mmCIF file with all atom_site columns, C-alpha atoms in Angstrom:
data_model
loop_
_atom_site.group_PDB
_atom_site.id
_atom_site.type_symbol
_atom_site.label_atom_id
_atom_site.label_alt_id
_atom_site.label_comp_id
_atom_site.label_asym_id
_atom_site.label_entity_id
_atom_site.label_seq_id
_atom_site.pdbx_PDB_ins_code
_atom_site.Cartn_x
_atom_site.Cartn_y
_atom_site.Cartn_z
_atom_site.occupancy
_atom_site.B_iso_or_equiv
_atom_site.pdbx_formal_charge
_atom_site.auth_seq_id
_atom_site.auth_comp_id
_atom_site.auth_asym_id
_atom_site.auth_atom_id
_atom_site.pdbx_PDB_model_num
ATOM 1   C CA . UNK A 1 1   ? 114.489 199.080 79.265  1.00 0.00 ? 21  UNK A CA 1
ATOM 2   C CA . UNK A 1 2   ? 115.627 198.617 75.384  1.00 0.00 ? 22  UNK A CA 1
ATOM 3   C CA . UNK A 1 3   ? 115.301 195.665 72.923  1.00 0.00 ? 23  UNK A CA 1
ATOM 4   C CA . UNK A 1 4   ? 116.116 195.581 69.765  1.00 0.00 ? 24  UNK A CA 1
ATOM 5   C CA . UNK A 1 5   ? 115.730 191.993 67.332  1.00 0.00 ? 25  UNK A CA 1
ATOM 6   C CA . UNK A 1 6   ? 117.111 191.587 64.026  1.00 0.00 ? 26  UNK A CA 1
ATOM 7   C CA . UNK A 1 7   ? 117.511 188.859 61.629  1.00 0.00 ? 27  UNK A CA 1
ATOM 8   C CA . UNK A 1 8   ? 118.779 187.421 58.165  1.00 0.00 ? 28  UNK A CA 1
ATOM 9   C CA . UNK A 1 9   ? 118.323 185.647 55.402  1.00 0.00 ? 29  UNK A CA 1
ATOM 10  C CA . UNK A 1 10  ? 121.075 184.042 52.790  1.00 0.00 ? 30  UNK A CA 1
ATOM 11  C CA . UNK A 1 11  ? 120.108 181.780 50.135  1.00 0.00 ? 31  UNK A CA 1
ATOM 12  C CA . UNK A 1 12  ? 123.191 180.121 48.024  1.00 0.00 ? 32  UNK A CA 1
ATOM 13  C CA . UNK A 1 13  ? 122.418 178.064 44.911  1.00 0.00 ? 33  UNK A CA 1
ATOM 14  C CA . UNK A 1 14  ? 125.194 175.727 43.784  1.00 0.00 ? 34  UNK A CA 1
ATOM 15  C CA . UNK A 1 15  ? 127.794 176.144 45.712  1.00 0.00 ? 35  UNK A CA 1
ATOM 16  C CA . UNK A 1 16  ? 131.474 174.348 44.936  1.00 0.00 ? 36  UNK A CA 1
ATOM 17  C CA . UNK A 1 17  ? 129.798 170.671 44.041  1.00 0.00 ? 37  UNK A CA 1
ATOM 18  C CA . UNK A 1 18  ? 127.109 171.009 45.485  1.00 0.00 ? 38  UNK A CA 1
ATOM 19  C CA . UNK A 1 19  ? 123.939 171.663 43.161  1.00 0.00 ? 39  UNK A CA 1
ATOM 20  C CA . UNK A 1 20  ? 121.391 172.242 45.417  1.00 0.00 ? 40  UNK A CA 1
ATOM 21  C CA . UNK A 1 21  ? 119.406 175.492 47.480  1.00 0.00 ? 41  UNK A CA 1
ATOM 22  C CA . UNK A 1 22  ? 121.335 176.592 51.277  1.00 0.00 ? 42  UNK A CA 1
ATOM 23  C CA . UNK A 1 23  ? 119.792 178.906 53.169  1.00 0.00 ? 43  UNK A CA 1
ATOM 24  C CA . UNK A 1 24  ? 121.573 180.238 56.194  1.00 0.00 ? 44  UNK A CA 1
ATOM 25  C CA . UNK A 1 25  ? 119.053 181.760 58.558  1.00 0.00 ? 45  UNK A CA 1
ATOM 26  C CA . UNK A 1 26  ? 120.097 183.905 61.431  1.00 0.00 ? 46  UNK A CA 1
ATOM 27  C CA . UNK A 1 27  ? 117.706 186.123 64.662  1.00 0.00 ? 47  UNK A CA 1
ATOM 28  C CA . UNK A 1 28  ? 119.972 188.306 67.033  1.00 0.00 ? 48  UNK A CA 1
ATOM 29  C CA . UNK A 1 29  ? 117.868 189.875 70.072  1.00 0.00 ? 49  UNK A CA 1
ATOM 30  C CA . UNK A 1 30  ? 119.146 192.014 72.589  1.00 0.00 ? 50  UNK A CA 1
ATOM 31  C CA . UNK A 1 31  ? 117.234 193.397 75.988  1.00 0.00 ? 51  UNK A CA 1
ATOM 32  C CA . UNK A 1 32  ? 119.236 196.175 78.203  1.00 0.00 ? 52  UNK A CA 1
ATOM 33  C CA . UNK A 1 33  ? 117.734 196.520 81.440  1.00 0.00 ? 53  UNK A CA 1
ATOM 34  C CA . UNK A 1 34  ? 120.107 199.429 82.251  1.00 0.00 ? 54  UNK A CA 1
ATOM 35  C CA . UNK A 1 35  ? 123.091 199.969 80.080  1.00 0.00 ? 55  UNK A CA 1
ATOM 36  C CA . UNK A 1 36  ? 124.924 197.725 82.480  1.00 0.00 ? 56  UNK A CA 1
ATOM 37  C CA . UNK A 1 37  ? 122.891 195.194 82.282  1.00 0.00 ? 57  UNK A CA 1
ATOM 38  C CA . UNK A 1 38  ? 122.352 193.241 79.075  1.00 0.00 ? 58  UNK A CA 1
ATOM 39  C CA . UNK A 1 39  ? 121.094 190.023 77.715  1.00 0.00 ? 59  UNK A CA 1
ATOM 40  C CA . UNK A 1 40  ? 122.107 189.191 74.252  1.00 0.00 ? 60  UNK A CA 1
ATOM 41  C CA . UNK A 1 41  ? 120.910 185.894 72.136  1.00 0.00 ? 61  UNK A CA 1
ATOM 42  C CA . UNK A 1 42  ? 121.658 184.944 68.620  1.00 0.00 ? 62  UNK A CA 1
ATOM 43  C CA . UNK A 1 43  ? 120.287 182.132 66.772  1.00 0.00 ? 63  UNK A CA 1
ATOM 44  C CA . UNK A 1 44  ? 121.460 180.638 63.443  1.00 0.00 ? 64  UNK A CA 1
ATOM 45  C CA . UNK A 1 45  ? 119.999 177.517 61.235  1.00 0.00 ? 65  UNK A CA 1
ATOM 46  C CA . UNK A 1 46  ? 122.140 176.617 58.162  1.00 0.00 ? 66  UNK A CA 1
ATOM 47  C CA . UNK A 1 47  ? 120.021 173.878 55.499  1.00 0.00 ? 67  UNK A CA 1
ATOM 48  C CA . UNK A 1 48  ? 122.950 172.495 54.806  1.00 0.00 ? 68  UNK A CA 1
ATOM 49  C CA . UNK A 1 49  ? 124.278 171.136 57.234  1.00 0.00 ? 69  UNK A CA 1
ATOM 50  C CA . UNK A 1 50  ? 121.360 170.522 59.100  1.00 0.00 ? 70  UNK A CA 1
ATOM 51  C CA . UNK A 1 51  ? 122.936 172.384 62.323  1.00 0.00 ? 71  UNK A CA 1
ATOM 52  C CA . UNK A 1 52  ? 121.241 174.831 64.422  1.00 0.00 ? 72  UNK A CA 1
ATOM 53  C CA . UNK A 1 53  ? 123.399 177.221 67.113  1.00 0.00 ? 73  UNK A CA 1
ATOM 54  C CA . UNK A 1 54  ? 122.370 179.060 70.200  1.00 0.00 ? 74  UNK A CA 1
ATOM 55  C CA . UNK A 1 55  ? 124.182 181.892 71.933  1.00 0.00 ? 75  UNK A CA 1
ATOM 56  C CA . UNK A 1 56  ? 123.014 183.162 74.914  1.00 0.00 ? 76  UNK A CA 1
ATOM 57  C CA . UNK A 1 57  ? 125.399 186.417 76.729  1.00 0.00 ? 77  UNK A CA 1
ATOM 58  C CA . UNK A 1 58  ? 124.245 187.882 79.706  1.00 0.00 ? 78  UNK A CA 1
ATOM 59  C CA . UNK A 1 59  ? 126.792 190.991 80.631  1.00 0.00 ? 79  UNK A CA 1
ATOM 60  C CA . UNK A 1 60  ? 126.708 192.704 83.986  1.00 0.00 ? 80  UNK A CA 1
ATOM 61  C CA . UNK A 1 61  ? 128.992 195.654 85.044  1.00 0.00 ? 81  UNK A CA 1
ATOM 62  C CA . UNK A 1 62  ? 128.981 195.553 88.473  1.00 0.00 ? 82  UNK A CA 1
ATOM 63  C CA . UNK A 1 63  ? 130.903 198.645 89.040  1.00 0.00 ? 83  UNK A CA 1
ATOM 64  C CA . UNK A 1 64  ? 133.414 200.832 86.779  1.00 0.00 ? 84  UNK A CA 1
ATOM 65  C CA . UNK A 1 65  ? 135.186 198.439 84.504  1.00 0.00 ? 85  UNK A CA 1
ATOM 66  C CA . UNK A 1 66  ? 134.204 195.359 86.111  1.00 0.00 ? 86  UNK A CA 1
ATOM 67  C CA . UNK A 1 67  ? 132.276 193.108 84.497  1.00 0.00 ? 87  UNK A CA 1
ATOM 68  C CA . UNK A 1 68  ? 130.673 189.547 84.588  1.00 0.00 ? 88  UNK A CA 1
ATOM 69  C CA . UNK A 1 69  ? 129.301 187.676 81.993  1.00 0.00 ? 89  UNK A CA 1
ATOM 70  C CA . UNK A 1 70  ? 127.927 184.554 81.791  1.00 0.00 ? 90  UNK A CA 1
ATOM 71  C CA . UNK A 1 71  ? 127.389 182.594 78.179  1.00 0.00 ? 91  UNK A CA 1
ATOM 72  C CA . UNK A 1 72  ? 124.957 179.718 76.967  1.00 0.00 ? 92  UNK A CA 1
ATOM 73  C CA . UNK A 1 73  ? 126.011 177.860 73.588  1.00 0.00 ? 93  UNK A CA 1
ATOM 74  C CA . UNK A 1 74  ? 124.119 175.062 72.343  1.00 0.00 ? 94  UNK A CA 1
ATOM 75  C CA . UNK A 1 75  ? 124.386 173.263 68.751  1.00 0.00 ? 95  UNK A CA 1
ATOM 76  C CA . UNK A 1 76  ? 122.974 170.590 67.161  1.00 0.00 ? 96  UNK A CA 1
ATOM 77  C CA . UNK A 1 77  ? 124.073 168.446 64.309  1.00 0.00 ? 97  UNK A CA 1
ATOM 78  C CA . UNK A 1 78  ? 122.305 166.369 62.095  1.00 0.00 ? 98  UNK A CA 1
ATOM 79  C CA . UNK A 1 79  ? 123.123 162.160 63.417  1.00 0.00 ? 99  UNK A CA 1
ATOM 80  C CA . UNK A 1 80  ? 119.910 160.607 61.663  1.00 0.00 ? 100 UNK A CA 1
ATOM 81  C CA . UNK A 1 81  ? 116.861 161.734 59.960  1.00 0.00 ? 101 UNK A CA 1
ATOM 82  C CA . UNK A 1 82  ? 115.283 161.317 63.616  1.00 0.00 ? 102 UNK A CA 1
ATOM 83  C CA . UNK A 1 83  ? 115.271 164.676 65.746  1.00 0.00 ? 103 UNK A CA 1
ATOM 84  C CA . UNK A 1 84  ? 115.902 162.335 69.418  1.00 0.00 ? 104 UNK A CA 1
ATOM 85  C CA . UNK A 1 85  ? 119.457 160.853 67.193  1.00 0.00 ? 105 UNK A CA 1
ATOM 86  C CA . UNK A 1 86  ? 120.654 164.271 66.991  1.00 0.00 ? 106 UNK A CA 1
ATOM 87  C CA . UNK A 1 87  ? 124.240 165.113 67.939  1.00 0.00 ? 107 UNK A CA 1
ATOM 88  C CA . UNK A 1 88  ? 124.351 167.788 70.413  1.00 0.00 ? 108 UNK A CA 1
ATOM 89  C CA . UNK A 1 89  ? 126.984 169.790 72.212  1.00 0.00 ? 109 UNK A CA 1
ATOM 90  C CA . UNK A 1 90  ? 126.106 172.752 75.353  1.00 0.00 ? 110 UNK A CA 1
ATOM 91  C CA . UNK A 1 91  ? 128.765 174.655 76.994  1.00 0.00 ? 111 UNK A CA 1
ATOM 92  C CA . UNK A 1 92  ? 128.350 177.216 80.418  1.00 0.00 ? 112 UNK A CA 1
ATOM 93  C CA . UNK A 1 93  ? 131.446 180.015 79.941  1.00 0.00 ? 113 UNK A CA 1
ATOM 94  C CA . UNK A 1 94  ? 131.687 182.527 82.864  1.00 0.00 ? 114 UNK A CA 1
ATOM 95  C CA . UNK A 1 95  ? 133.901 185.533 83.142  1.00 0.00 ? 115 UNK A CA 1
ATOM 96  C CA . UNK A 1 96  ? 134.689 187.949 85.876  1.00 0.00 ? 116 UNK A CA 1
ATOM 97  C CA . UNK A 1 97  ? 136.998 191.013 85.239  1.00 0.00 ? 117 UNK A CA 1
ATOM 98  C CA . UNK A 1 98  ? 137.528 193.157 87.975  1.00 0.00 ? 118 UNK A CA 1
ATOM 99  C CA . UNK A 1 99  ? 139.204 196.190 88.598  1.00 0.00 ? 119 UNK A CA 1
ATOM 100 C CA . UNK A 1 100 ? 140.533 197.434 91.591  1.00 0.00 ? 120 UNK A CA 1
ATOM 101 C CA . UNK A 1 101 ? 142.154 201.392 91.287  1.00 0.00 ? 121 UNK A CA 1
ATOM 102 C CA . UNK A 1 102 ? 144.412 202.597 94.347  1.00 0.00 ? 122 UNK A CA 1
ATOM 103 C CA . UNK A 1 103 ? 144.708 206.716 94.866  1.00 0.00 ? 123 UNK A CA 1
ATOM 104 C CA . UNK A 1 104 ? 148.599 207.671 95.761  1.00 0.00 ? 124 UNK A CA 1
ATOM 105 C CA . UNK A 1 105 ? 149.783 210.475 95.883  1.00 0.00 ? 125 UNK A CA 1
ATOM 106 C CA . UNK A 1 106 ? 152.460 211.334 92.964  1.00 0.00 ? 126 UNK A CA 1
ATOM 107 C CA . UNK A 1 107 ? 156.216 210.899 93.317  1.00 0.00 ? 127 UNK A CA 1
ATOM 108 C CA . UNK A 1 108 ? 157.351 214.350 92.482  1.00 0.00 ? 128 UNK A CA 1
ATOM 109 C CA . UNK A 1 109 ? 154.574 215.643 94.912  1.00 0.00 ? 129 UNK A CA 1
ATOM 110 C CA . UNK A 1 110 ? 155.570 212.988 97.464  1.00 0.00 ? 130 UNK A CA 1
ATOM 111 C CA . UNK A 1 111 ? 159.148 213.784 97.290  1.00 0.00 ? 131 UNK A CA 1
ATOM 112 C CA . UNK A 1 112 ? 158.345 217.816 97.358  1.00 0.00 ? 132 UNK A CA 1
ATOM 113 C CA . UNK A 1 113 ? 156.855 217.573 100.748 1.00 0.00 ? 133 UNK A CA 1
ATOM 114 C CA . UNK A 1 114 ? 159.887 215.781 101.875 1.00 0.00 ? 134 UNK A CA 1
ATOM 115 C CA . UNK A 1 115 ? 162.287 218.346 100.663 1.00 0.00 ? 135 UNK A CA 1
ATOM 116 C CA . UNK A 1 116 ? 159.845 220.839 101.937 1.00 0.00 ? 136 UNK A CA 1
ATOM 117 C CA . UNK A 1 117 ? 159.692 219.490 105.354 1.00 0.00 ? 137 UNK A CA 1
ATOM 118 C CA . UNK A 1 118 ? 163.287 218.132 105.538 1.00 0.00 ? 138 UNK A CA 1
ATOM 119 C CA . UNK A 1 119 ? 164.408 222.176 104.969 1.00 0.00 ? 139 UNK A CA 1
ATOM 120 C CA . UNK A 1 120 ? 161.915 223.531 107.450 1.00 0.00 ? 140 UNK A CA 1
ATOM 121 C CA . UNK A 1 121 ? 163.547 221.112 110.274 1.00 0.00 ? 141 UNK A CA 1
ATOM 122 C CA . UNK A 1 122 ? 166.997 222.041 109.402 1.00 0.00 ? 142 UNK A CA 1
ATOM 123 C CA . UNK A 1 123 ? 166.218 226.436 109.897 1.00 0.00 ? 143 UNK A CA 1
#
């Protein structure tokens, strides 16, 4: 089992009118079972405009090129000065790829054989 975290800071002073400090914070985790399992999260707070988003990814290859992943977002905005007023928005996003590989034999091998066998029944 791996995990890793890592995270960032940006600070802006004055930016376009506005005069003011904004700080843009940001923590991305990830935790691999096996390298086909994963579960990767990211959070990011920007001072600005009061908003804080969640991203939640768990990725599963099931077999050989097929995958499944399932992801979490959550954000929330600034309505009023009181945190149970705030504006909020979740979505639940799944995905399934799959991939499905048949074995045939080759035309030019395919017709070969017939050729082949088509000249043995004629001697």
């Amino acid at each position: 089992m791996a995990f890793t975290m890592s995270g960032e800071i940006n600070s802006f002073r004055s930016v376009g009118q506005y005069s003011g400090n904004i700080g843009l914070y940001s923590i991305e985790s990830r935790m691999a079972v096996n390298p086909r399992l994963q579960l990767i999260s990211f959070f990011q707070r920007n001072t600005y405009t009061d908003k804080n988003v969640w991203n939640i990814r768990l990725a599963w290859e099931f077999q050989p090129f097929s995958f499944l992943y399932i992801v979490y977002n959550k954000g929330t905005f600034a309505g009023s000065a009181r945190a149970i007023d705030r504006q909020q928005e979740q979505h639940i996003i799944g995905k399934l790829s799959y991939l499905k590989q048949f074995y045939l034999l080759s035309c030019t091998r395919l017709i070969q054989m017939t050729c082949f066998s088509m000249s043995m029944i004629n001697r």
